[in-house]
PDB file of C-alpha atoms in Angstrom:
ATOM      1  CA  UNK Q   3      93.566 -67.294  -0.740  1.00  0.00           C
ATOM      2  CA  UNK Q   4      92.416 -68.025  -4.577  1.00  0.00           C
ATOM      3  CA  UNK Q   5      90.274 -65.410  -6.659  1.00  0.00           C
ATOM      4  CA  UNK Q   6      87.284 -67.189  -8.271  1.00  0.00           C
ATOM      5  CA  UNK Q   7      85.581 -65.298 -11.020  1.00  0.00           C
ATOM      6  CA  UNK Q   8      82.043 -66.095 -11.912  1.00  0.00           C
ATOM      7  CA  UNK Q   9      79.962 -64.736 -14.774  1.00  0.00           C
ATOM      8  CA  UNK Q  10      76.167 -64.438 -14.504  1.00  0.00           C
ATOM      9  CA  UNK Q  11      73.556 -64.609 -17.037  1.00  0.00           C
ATOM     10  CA  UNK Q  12      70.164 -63.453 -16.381  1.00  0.00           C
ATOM     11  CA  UNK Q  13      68.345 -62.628 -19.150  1.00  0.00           C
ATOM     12  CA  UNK Q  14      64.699 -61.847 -19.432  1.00  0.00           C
ATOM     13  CA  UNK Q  15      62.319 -61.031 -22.308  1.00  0.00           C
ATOM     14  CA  UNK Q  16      58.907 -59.396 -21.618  1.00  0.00           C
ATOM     15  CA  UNK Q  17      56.044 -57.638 -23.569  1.00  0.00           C
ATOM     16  CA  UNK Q  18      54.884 -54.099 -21.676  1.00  0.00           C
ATOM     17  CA  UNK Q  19      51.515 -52.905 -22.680  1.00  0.00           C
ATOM     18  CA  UNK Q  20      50.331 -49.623 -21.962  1.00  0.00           C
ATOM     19  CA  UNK Q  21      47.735 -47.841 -22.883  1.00  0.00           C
ATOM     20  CA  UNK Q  22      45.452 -44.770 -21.942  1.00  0.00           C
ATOM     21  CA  UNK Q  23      42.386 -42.873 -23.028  1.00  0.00           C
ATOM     22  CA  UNK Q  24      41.391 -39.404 -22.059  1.00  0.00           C
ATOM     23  CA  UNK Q  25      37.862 -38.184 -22.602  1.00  0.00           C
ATOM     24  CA  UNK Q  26      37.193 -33.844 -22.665  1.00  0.00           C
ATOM     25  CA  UNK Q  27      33.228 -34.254 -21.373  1.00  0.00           C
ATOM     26  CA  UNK Q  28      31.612 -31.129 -21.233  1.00  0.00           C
ATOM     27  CA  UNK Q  29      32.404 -27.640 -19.511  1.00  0.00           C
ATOM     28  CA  UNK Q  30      36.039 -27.842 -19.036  1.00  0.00           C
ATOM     29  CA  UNK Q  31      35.501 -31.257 -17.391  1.00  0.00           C
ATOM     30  CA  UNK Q  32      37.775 -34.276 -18.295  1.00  0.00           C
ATOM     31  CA  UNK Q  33      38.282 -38.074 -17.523  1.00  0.00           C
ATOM     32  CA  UNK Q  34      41.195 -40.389 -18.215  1.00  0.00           C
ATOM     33  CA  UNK Q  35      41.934 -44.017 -17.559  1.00  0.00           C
ATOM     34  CA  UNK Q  36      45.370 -46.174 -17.834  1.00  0.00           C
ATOM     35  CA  UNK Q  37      46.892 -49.298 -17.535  1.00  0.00           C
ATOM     36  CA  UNK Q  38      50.325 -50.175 -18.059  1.00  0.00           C
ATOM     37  CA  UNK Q  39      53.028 -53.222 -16.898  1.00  0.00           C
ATOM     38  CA  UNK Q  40      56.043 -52.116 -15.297  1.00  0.00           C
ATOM     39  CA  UNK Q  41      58.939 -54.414 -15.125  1.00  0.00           C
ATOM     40  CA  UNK Q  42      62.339 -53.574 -12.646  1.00  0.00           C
ATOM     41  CA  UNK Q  43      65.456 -55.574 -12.794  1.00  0.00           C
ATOM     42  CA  UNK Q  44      66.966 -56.727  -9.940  1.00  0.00           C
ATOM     43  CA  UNK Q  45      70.067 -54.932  -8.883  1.00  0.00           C
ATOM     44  CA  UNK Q  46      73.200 -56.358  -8.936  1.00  0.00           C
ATOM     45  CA  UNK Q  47      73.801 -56.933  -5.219  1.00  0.00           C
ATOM     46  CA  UNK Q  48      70.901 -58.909  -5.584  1.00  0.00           C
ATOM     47  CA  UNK Q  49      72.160 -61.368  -7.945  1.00  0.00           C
ATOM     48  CA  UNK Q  50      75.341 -62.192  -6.563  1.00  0.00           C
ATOM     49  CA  UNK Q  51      75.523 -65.875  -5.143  1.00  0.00           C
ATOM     50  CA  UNK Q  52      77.414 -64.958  -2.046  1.00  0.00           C
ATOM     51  CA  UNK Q  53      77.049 -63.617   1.505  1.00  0.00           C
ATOM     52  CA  UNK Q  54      77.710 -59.789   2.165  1.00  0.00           C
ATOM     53  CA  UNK Q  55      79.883 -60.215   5.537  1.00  0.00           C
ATOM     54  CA  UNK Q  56      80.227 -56.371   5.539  1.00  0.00           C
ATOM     55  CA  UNK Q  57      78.049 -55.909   8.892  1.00  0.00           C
ATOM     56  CA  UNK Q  58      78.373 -59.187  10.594  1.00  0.00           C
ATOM     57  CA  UNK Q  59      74.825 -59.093  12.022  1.00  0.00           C
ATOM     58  CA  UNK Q  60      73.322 -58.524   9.113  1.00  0.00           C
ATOM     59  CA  UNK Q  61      74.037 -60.791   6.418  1.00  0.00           C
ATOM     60  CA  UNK Q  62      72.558 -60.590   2.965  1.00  0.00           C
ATOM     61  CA  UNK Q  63      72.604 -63.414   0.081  1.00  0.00           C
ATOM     62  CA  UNK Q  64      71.948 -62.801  -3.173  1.00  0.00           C
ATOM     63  CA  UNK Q  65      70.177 -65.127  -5.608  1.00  0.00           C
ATOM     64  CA  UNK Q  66      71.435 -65.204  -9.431  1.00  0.00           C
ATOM     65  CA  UNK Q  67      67.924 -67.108  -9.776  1.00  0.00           C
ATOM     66  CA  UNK Q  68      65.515 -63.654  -9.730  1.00  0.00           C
ATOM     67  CA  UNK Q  69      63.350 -62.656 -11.881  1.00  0.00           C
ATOM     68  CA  UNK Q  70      62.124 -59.032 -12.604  1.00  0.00           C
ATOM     69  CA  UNK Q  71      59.765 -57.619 -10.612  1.00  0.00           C
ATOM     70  CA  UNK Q  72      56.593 -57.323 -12.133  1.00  0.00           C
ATOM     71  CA  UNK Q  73      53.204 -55.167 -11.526  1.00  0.00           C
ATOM     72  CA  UNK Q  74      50.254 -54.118 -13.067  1.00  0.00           C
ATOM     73  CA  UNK Q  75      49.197 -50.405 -12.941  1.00  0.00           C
ATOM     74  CA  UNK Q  76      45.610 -49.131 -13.483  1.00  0.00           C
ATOM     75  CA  UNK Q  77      44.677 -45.385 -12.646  1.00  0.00           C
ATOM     76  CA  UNK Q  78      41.578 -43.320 -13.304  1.00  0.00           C
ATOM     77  CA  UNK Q  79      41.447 -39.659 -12.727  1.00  0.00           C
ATOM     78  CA  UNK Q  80      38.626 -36.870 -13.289  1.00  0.00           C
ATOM     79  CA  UNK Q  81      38.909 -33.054 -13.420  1.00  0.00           C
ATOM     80  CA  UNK Q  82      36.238 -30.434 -13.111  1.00  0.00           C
ATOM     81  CA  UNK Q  83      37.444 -26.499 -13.596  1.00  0.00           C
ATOM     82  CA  UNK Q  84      35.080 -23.657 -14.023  1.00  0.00           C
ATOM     83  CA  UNK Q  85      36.474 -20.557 -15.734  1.00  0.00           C
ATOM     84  CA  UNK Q  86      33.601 -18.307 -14.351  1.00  0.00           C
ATOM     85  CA  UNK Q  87      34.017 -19.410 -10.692  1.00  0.00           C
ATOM     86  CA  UNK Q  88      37.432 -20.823 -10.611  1.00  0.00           C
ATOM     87  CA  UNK Q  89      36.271 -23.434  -8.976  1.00  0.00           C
ATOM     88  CA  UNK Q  90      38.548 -26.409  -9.573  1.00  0.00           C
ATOM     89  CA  UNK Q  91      38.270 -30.245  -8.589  1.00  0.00           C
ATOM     90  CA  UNK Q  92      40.675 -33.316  -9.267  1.00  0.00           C
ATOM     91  CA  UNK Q  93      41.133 -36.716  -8.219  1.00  0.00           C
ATOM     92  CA  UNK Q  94      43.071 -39.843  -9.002  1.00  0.00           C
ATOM     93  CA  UNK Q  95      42.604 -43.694  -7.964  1.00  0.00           C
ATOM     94  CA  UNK Q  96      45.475 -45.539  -8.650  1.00  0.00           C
ATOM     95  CA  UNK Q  97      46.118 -49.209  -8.032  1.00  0.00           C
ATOM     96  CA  UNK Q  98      49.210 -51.486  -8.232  1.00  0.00           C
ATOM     97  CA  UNK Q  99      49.267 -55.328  -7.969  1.00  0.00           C
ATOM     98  CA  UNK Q 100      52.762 -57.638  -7.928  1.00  0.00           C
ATOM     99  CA  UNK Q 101      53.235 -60.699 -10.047  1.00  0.00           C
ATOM    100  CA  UNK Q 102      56.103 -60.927  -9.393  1.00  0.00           C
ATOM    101  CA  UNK Q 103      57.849 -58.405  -6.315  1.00  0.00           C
ATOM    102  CA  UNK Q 104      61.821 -58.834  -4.905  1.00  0.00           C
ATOM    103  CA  UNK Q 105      61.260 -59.694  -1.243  1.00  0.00           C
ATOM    104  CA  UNK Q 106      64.154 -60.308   1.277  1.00  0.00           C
ATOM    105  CA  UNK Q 107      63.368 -63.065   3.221  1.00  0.00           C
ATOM    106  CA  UNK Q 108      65.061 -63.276   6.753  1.00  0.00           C
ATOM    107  CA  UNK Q 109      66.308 -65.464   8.707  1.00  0.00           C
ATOM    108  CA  UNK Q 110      67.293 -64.722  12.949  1.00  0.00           C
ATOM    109  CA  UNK Q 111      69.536 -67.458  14.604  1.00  0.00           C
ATOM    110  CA  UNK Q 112      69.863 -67.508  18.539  1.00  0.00           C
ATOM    111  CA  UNK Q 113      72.810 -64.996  18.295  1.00  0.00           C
ATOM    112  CA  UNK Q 114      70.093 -62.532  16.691  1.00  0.00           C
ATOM    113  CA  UNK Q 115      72.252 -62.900  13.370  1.00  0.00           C
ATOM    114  CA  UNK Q 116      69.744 -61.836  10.674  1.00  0.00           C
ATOM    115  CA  UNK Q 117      70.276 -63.641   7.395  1.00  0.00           C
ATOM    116  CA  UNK Q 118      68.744 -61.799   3.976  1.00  0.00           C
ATOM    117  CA  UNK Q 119      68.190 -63.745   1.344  1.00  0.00           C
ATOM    118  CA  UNK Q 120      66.576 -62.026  -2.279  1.00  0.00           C
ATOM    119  CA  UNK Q 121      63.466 -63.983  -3.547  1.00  0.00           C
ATOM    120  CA  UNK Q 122      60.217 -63.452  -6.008  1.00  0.00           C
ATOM    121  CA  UNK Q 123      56.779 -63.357  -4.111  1.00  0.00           C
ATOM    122  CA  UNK Q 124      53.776 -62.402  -5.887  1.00  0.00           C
ATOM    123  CA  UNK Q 125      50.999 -60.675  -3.868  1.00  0.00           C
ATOM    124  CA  UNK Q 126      52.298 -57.219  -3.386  1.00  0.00           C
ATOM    125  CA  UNK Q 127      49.550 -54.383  -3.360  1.00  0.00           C
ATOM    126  CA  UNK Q 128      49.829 -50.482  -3.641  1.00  0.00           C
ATOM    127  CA  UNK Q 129      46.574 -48.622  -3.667  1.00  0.00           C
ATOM    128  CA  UNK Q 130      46.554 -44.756  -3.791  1.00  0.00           C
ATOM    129  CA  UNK Q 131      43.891 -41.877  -3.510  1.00  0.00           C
ATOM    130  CA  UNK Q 132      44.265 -38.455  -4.069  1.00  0.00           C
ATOM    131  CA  UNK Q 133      41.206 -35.855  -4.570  1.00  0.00           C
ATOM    132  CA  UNK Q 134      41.783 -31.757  -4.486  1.00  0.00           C
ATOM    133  CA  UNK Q 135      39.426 -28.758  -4.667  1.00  0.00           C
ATOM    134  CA  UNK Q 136      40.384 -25.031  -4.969  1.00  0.00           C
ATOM    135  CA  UNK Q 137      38.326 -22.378  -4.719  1.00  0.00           C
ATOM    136  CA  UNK Q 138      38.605 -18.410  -4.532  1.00  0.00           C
ATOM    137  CA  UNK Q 139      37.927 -16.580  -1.417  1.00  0.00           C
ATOM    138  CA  UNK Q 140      38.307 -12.944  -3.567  1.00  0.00           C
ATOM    139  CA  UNK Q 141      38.824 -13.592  -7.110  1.00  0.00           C
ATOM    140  CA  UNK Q 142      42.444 -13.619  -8.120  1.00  0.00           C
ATOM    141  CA  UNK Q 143      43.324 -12.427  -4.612  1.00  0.00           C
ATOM    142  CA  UNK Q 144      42.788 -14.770  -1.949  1.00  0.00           C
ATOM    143  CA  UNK Q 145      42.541 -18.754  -2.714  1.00  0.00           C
ATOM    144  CA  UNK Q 146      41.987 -21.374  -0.795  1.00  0.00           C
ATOM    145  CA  UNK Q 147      42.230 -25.118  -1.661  1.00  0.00           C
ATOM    146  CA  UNK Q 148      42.381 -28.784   0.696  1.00  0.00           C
ATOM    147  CA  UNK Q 149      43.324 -31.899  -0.870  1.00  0.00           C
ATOM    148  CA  UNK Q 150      43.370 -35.432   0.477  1.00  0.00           C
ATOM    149  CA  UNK Q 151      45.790 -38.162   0.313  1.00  0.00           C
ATOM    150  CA  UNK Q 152      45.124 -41.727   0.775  1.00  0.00           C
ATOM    151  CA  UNK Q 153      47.792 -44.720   0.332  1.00  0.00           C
ATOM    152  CA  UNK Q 154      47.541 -48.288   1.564  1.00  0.00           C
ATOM    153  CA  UNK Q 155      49.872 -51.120   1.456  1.00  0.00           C
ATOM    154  CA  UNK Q 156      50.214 -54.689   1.696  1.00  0.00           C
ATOM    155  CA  UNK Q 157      53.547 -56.285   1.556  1.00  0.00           C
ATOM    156  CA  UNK Q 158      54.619 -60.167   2.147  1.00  0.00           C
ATOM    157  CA  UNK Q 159      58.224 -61.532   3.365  1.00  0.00           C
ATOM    158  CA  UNK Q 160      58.806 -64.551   5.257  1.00  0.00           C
ATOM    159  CA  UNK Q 161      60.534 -64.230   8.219  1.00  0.00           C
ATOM    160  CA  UNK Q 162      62.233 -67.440   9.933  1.00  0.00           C
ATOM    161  CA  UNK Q 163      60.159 -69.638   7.124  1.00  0.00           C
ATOM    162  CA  UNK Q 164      56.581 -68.311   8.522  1.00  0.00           C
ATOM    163  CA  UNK Q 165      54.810 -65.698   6.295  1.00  0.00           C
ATOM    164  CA  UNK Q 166      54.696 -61.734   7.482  1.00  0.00           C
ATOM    165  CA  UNK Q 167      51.913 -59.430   5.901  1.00  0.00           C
ATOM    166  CA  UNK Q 168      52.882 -55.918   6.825  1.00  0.00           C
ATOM    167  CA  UNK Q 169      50.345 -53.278   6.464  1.00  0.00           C
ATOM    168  CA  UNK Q 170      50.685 -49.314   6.082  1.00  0.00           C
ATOM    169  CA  UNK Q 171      48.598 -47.098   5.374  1.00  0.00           C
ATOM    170  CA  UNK Q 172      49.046 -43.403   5.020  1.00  0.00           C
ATOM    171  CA  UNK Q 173      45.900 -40.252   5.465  1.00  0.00           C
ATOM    172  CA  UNK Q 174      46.704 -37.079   4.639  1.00  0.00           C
ATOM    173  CA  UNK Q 175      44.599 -33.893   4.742  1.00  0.00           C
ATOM    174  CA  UNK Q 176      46.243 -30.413   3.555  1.00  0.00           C
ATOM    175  CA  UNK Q 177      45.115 -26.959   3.465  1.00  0.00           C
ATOM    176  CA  UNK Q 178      46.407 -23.952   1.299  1.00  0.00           C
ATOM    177  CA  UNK Q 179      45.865 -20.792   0.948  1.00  0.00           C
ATOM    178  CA  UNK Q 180      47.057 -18.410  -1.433  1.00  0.00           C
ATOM    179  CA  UNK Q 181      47.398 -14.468  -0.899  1.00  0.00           C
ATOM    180  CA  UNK Q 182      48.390 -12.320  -4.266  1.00  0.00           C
ATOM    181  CA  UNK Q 183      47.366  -8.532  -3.090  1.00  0.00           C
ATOM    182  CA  UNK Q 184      49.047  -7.549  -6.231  1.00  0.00           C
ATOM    183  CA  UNK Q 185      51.140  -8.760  -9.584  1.00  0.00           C
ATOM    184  CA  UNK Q 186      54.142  -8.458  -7.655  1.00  0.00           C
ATOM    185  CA  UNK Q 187      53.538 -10.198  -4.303  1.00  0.00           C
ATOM    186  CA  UNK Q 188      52.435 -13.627  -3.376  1.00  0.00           C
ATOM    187  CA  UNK Q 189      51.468 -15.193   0.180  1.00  0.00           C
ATOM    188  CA  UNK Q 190      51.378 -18.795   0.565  1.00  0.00           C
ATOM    189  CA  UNK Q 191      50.350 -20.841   4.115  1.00  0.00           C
ATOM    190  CA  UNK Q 192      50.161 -24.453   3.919  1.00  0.00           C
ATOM    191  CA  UNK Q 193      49.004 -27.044   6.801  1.00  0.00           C
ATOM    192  CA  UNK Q 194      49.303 -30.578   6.487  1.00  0.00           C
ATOM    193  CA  UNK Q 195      48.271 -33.301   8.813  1.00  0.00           C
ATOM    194  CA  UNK Q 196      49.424 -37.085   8.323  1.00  0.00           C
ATOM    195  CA  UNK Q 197      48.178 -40.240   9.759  1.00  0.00           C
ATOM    196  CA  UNK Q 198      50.186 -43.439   9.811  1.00  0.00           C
ATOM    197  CA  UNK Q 199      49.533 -47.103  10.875  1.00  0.00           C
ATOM    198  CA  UNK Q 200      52.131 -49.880  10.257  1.00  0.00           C
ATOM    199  CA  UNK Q 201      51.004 -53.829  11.284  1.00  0.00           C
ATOM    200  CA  UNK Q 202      52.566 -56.735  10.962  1.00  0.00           C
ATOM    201  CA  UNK Q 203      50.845 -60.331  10.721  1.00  0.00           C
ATOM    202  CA  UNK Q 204      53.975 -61.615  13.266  1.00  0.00           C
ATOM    203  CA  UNK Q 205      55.676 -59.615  15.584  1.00  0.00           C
ATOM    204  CA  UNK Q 206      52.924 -57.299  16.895  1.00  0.00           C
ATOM    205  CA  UNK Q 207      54.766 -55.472  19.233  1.00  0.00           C
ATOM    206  CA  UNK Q 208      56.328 -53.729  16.121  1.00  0.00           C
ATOM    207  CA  UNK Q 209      53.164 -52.155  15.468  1.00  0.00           C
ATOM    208  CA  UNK Q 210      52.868 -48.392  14.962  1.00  0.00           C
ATOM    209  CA  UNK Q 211      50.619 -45.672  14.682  1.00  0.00           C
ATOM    210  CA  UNK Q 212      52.131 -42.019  14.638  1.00  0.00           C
ATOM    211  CA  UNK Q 213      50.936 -38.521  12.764  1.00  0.00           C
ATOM    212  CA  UNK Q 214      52.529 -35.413  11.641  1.00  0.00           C
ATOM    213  CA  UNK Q 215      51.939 -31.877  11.446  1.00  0.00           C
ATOM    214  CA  UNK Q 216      53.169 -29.712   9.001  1.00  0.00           C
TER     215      UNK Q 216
END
């Protein structure tokens, strides 16, 4: 057989603001706010105008067509310590939207052959929570804290040329506590508890809800 050799040019230019602001309020309290663009090339796989035949029933196509992918990022977080209690609280919202997201796009024939294809969809949304409060049992001694962890997600890929929203979202509650009876020895217990949902806009029966302890 012949060798063909193909060169591909791709080349993107893009402006990436970020910025942030932090404000120090009063009594050891503070507040900060961001937003930034973040821009990923495509990997190289990606871009290659050919089919991968190395699993034969799972094909992927790359597309020297792609653009970056491309989201905007806004956070806001707020913390709250108290040197005379120890009393500390923190939290952080945190939001992602895509412009522009690589999606692989599938395709099933009869012989449940599934064809990948790279594409750009906009739509893509990340959405995170996180909040925390410690506290002292026994000053210095015994500690005790429980945070909270909250991520959702929306994701779109079309699947046999009809459009598939896909759904997860993630709860998470933790405990800690910390044991220090002296300078020289430490105790720590953690339990953590995880919730999980997945859903999909086709394909139901793919649908899952599970949870973990740890």
């Amino acid at each position: 057989g012949s060798l063909t050799r193909t060169t591909i040019s791709n080349k993107k230019q893009s402006i990436v603001p970020n910025a942030g602001v932090e404000f120090q309020l009063k009594n050891q309290k503070y507040l900060n706010a961001s937003y930034s663009v973040s821009i990923d090339a495509p990997q190289i796989r990606d871009l290659q105008p050919f089919v991968d035949y190395s699993n034969p029933m799972y094909l992927m196509t790359g597309n020297p067509n792609l653009k970056p992918s491309v989201s905007n990022n806004a956070s806001i977080g707020f913390m709250s310590f108290n040197p005379v209690t120890f009393i500390n609280f923190y939290t952080t919202i945190q939001t992602k939207h895509y412009s522009s997201k690589i999606v692989y796009n599938q395709s099933i024939d009869n012989n449940l052959i599934t064809q990948y294809k790279a594409a750009n969809m906009s739509g893509g949304v990340d959405n995170l929570f996180f909040a925390g409060f410690d506290f002292p049992i026994v000053k210095t001694k015994l500690t005790s804290g429980i945070n909270i962890f909250v991520n959702t997600s929306k994701n779109l890929v079309y699947i046999n040329d009809i459009l598939n929203t896909s759904q997860a979202n993630n709860f998470s509650v933790g405990y800690r506590l910390d044991i220090t009876p002296n300078d020289k020895l430490s105790w720590f217990l953690n339990v953590n508890e995880t919730f999980n949902t997945a859903k999909y806009s086709i394909s139901e029966g793919q649908n899952q809800n599970f949870n973990t302890t740890n």
